[in-house]
Structures are given as C-alpha cells and as structure tokens.
C-alpha positions as a LaTeX table, in Angstrom:
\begin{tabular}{lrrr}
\hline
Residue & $x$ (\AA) & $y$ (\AA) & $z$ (\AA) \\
\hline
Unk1 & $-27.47$ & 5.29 & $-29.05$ \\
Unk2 & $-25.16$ & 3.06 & $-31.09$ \\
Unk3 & $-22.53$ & 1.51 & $-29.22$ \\
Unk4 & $-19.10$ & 1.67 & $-30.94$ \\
Unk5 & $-16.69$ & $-1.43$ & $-31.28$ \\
Unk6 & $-14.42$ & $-2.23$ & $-29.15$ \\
Unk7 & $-11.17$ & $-0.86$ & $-31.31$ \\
Unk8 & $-12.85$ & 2.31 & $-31.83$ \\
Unk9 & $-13.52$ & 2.91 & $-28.29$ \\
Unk10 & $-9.99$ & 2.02 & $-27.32$ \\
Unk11 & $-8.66$ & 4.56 & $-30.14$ \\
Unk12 & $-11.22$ & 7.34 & $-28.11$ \\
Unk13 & $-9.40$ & 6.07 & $-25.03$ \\
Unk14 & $-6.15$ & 6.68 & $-26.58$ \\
Unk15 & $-6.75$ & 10.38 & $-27.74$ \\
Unk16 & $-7.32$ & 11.11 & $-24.09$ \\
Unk17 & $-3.80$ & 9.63 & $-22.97$ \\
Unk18 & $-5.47$ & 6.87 & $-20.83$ \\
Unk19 & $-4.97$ & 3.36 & $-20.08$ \\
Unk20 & $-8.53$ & 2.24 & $-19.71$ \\
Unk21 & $-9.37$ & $-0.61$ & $-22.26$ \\
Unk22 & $-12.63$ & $-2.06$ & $-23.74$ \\
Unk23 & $-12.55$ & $-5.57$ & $-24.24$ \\
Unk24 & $-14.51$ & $-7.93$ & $-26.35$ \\
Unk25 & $-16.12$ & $-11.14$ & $-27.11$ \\
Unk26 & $-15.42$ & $-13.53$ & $-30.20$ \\
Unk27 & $-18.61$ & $-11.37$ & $-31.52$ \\
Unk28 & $-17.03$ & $-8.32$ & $-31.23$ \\
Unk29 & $-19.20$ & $-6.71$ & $-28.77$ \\
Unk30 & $-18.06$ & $-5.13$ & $-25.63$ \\
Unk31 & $-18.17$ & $-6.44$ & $-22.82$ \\
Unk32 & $-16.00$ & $-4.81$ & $-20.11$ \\
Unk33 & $-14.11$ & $-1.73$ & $-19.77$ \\
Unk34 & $-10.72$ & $-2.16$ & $-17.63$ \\
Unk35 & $-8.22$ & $-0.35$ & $-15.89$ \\
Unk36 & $-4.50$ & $-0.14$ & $-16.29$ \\
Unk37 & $-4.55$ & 3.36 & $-14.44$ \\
Unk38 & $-2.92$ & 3.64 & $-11.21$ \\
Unk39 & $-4.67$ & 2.58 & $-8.11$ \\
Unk40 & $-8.54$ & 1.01 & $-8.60$ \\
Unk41 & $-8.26$ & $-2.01$ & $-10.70$ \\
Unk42 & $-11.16$ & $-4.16$ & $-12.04$ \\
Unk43 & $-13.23$ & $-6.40$ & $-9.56$ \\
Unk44 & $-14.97$ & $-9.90$ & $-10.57$ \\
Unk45 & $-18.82$ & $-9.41$ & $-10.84$ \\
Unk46 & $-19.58$ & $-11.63$ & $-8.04$ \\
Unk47 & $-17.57$ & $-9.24$ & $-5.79$ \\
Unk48 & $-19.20$ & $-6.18$ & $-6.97$ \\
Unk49 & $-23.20$ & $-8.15$ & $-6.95$ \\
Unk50 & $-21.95$ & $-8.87$ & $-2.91$ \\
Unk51 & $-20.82$ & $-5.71$ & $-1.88$ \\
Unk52 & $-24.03$ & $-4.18$ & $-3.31$ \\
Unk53 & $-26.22$ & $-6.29$ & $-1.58$ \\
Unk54 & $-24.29$ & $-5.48$ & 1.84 \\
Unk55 & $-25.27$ & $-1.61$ & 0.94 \\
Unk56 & $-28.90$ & $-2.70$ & 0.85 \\
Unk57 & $-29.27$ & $-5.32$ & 3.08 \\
Unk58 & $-26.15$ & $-6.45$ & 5.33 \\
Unk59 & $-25.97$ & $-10.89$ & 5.62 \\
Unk60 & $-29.85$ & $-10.40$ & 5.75 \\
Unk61 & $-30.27$ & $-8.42$ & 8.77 \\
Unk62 & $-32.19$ & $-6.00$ & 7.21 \\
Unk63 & $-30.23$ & $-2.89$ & 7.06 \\
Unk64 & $-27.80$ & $-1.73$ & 5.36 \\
Unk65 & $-24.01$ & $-2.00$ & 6.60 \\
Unk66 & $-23.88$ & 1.42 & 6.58 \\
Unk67 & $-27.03$ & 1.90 & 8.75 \\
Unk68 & $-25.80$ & $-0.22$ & 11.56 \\
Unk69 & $-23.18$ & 1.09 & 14.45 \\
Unk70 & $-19.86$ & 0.42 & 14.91 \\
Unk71 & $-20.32$ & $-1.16$ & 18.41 \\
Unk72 & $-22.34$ & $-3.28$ & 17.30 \\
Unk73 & $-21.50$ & $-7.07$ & 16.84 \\
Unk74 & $-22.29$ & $-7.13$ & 13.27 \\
Unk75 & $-19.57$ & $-4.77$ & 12.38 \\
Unk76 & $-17.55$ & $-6.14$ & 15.05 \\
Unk77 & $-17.81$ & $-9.52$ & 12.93 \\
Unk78 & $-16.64$ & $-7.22$ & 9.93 \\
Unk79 & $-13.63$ & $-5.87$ & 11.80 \\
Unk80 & $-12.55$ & $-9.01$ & 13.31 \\
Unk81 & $-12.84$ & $-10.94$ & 10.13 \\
Unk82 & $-10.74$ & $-8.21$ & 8.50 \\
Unk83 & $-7.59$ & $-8.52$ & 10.89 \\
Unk84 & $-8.27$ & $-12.22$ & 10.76 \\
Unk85 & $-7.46$ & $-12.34$ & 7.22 \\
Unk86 & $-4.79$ & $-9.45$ & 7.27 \\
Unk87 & $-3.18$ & $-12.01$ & 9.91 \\
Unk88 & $-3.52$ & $-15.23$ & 7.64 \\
Unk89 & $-1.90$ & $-13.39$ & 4.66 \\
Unk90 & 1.28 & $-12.06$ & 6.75 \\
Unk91 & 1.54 & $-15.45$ & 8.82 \\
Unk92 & 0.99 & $-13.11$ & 12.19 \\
Unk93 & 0.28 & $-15.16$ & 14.87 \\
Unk94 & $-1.69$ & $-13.46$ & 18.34 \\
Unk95 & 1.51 & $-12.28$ & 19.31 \\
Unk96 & 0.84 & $-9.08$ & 16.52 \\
Unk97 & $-1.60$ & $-6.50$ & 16.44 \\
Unk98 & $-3.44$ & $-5.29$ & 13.44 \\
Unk99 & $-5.13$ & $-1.66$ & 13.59 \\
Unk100 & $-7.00$ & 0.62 & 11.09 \\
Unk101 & $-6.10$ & 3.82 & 11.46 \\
Unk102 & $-7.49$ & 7.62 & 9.91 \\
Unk103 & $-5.26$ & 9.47 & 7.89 \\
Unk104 & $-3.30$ & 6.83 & 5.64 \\
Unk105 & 0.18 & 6.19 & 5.20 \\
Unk106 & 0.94 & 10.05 & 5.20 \\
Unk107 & $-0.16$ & 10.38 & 8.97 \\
Unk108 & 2.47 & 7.47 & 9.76 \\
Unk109 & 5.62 & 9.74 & 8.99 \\
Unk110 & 4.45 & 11.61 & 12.39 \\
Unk111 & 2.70 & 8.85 & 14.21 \\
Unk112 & 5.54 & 6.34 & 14.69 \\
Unk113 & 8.48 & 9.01 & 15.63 \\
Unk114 & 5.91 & 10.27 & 17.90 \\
Unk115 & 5.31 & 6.77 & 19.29 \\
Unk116 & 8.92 & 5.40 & 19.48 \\
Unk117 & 11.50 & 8.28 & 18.88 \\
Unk118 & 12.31 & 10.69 & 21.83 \\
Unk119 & 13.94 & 13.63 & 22.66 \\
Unk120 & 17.55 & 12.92 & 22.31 \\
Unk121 & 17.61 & 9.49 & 20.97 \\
Unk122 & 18.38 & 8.60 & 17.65 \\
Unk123 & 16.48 & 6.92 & 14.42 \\
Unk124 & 18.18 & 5.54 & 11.30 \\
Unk125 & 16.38 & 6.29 & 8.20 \\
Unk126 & 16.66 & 5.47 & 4.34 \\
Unk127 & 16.39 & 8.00 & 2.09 \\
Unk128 & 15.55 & 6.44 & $-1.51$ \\
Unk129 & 12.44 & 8.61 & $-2.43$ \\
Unk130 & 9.64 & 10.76 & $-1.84$ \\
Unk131 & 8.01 & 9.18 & 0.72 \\
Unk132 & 11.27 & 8.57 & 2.71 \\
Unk133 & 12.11 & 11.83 & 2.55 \\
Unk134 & 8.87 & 12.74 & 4.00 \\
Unk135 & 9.22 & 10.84 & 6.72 \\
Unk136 & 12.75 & 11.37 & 7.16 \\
Unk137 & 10.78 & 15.30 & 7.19 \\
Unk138 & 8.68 & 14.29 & 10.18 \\
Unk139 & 10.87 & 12.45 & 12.32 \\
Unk140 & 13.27 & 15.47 & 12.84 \\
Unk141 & 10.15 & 16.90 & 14.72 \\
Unk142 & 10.31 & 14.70 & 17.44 \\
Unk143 & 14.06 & 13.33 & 17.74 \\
Unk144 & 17.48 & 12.91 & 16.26 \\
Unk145 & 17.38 & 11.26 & 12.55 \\
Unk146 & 20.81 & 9.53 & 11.07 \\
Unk147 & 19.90 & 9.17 & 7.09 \\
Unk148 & 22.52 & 5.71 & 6.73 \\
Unk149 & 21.54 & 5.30 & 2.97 \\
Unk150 & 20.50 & 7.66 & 0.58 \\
Unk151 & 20.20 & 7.68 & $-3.39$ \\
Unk152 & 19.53 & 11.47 & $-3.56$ \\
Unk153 & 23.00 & 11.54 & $-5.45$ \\
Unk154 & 21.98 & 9.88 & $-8.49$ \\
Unk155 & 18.19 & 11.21 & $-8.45$ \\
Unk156 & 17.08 & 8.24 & $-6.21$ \\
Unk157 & 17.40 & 5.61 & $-9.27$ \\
Unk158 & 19.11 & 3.04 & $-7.35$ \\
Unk159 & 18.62 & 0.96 & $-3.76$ \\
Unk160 & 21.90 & 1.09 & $-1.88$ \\
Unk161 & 22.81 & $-1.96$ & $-0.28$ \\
Unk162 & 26.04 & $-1.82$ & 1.37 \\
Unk163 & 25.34 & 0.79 & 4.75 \\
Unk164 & 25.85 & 0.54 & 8.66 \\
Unk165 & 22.47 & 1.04 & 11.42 \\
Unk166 & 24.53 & 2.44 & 14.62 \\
Unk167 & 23.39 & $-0.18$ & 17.25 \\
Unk168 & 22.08 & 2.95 & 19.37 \\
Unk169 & 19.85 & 3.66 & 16.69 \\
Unk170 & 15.88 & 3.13 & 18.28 \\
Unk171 & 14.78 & 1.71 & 14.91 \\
Unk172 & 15.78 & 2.11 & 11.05 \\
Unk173 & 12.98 & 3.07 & 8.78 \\
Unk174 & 12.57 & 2.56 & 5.23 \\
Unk175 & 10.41 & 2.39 & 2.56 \\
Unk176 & 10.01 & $-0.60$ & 0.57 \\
Unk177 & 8.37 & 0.10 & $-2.77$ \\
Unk178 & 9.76 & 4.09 & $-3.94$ \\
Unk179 & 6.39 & 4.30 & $-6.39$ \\
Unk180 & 7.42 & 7.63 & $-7.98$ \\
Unk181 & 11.20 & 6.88 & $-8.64$ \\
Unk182 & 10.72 & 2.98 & $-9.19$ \\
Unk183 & 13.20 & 1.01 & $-7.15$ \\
Unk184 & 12.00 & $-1.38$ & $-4.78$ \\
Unk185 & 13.47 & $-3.33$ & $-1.94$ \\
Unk186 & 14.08 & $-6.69$ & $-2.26$ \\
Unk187 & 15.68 & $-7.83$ & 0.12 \\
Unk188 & 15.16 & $-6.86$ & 4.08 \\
Unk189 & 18.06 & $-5.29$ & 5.72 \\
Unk190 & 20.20 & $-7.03$ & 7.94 \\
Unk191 & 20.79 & $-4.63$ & 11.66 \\
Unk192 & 19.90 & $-5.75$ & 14.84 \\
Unk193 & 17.60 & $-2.84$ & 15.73 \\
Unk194 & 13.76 & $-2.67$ & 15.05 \\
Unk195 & 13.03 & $-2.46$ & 11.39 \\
Unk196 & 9.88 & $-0.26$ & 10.72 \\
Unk197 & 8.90 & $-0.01$ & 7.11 \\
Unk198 & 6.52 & 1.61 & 4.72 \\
Unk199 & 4.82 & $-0.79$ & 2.61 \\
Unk200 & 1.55 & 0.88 & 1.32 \\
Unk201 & 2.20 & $-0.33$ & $-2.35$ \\
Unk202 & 3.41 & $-3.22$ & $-1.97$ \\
Unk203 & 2.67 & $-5.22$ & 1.67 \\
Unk204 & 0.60 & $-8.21$ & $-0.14$ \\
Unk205 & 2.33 & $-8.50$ & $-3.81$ \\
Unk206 & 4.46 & $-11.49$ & $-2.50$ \\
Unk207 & 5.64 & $-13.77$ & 0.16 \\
Unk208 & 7.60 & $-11.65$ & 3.08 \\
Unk209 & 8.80 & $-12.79$ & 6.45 \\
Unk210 & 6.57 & $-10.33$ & 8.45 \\
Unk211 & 7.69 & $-11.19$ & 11.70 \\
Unk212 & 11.51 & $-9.67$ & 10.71 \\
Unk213 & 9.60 & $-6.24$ & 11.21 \\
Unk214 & 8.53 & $-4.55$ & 14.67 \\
Unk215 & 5.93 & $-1.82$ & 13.09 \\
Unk216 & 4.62 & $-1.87$ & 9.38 \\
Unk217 & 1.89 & 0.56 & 8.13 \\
Unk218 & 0.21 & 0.88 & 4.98 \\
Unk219 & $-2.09$ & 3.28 & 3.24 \\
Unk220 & $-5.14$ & 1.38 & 2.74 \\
Unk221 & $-6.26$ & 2.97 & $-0.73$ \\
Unk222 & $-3.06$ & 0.76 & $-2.55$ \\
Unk223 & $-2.77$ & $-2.73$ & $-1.68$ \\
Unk224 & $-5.63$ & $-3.20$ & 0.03 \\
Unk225 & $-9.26$ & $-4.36$ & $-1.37$ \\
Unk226 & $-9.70$ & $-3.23$ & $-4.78$ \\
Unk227 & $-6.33$ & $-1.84$ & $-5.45$ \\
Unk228 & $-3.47$ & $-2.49$ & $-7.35$ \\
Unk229 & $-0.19$ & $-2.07$ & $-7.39$ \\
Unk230 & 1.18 & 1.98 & $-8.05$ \\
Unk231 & 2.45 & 3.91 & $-11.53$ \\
Unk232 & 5.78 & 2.34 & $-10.48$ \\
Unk233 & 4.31 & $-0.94$ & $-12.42$ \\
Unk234 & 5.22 & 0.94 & $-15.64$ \\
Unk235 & 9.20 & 1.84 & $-14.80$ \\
Unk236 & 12.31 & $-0.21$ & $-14.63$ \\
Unk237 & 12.77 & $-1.38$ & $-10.86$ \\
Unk238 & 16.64 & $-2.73$ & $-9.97$ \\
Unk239 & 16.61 & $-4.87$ & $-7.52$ \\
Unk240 & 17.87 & $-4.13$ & $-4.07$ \\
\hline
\end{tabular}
C-alpha cells in the first residue's frame, strides 16, 4: 500500500477534527505521527524500546515485570525508585510521604474530607471550576464546607485573589489548574491553615515550593509519565 505524504495525511487528519500531525524528513517521507490531543503525548524511541523490553524481560531477570509480585524486591526497587524521584522533583525531604493510590484524583474529593474533616468542624474551599465544585460536592458529606472564593458569578473565567480563610477553618482546598474553564493559580494563597490542593494537571509543569502544602494529590493519567498537560493548553489562562 502506498504511503501518502506527509501534507496529505495531515489534510486526512484535519477532516476528522484532530490534532494528530505527521511529520517529515528533508525527503519528504514520514517519519512520525504526533499528538497535540489532550492527555498522551509522544515518547522518545529509546523510552518506548525500554519499556518494551521490561514487558518481556524485566533488568534481565527473566520475566516479565508484569509476571513478577508486588512483594517482591524487584518491584519494590520499582516503587521505591518512583517516590525517590517524585521526591527529587518536589524538593521533599524524608519528612513527606509519597503514596499511589486506586481511583485517581476523583476518589480524593472523598478521601481527604474523610481523612481530615469531621463532624462539626469546618473546611474552606475554592470554588473556581469543575473539579472544585466536585469536591466542594464531597466534602459536605463528611463536615461543614465555607466556599471563601468562588468565580461561579462570571462562569468561573477568572481566579479571585482578594478572600479571607477563617483561622478555625481545618484546611482550605483548592484546585490549582481549572482544565475545563482555563484559569490557573499562580500564586499560592497566603492563610495560616493547611493548604490542600488539587494539582493533577499541573504538579510538575514548573518550579513550586511544595513544602507550603500539607496534602497534594494528583491523578496519575495527567502529569505523570507519558502525559501532558490538559485541553486547558489551548484557552486563555489569567493569571491568579
């Protein structure tokens, strides 16, 4: 089967409402298809020729990472290297804790008012978005919630940046990166209570003082590994 140039597959792409992309060599022959999408983004080959080789034969033990048990010290090695490295990136020193947890992101909009909020006491919360509003969703379940800054009003387009934590408050939550409305956090908030955020799209795109935080959790499938930053790339984002 002929293959067709690179212009004409990116013209098919385009006819489909897609932002995958063929790209070329001074030749004009394809040589790699990339994507702009949302979420996966394109991995260099030596990454892809080592993860392959740890499907079929795990640092030459002779099975396959998926064949050996998670007790084990090989994938204990894999774990620990894994926080290790989460650690190095965030500047965490032993005093921090690093866990992988089922369920995403999602699951922590239960998990931590389960954890920290109870009956009768009182959590600030931000509500700039979707996902705040979620949580904001889950946390009445298990205590009192005092929204202190909301954008609702203007169709969450804009970070507000002049609002009060009550000192009472057992922690103010808040999302940093709103990936369906497009406003981001720039700055951290300044309150003397514990700050627990929601960074799942963007906890590694820059330099953050990690140790101003007492809980941040992260959905694994958007910063993490082989992902990229969320649609919100594509819209306007005012600083905060």
């Amino acid at each position: 089967m002929d293959i067709l140039p690179a212009e004409r597959l990116n013209d098919f792409c385009d006819s489909f409402q897609t932002k995958f992309r063929y790209f070329a060599n001074s030749n004009g022959q394809v040589m790699k298809m990339h994507n702009f999408n949302s979420g996966p983004s394109i991995l260099p080959a030596e990454v892809l020729t080592q993860a392959a080789e740890g499907i079929i034969n795990f640092n030459n033990i002779g099975l396959s990472i998926l064949e050996i048990g998670h007790r084990t010290t090989w994938f204990g090695d894999v774990l620990n290297e894994a926080i290790a490295l989460v650690k190095e990136l965030m500047q965490l020193d032993g005093q921090y804790d690093v866990l992988f947890l089922h369920g995403g992101g999602t699951t922590q909009f239960m998990q931590v008012p389960m954890n920290l909020l109870d009956d009768g006491e009182t959590a600030a919360y931000c509500d700039n978005g979707i996902w705040g509003s979620k949580a904001i969703k889950e946390a009445k379940l298990f205590g009192n919630v005092n929204v202190v800054a909301s954008s609702k009003d203007k169709k969450h387009s804009y970070i507000p940046k002049d609002f009060a934590v009550p000192a009472d408050a057992k922690y103010l939550h808040y999302t940093t990166n709103n990936t369906v409305e497009g406003t981001e956090w720039h700055t951290i908030p300044e309150t003397t209570v514990p700050l627990v955020t929601d960074m799942s799209s963007d906890i590694f795109s820059r330099p953050v003082d990690f140790k101003r935080f007492g809980l941040i959790y992260a959905g694994a499938q958007k910063k993490y590994g082989n992902s990229r930053c969320n649609a919100c790339c594509d819209k306007k984002r005012p600083v905060g």
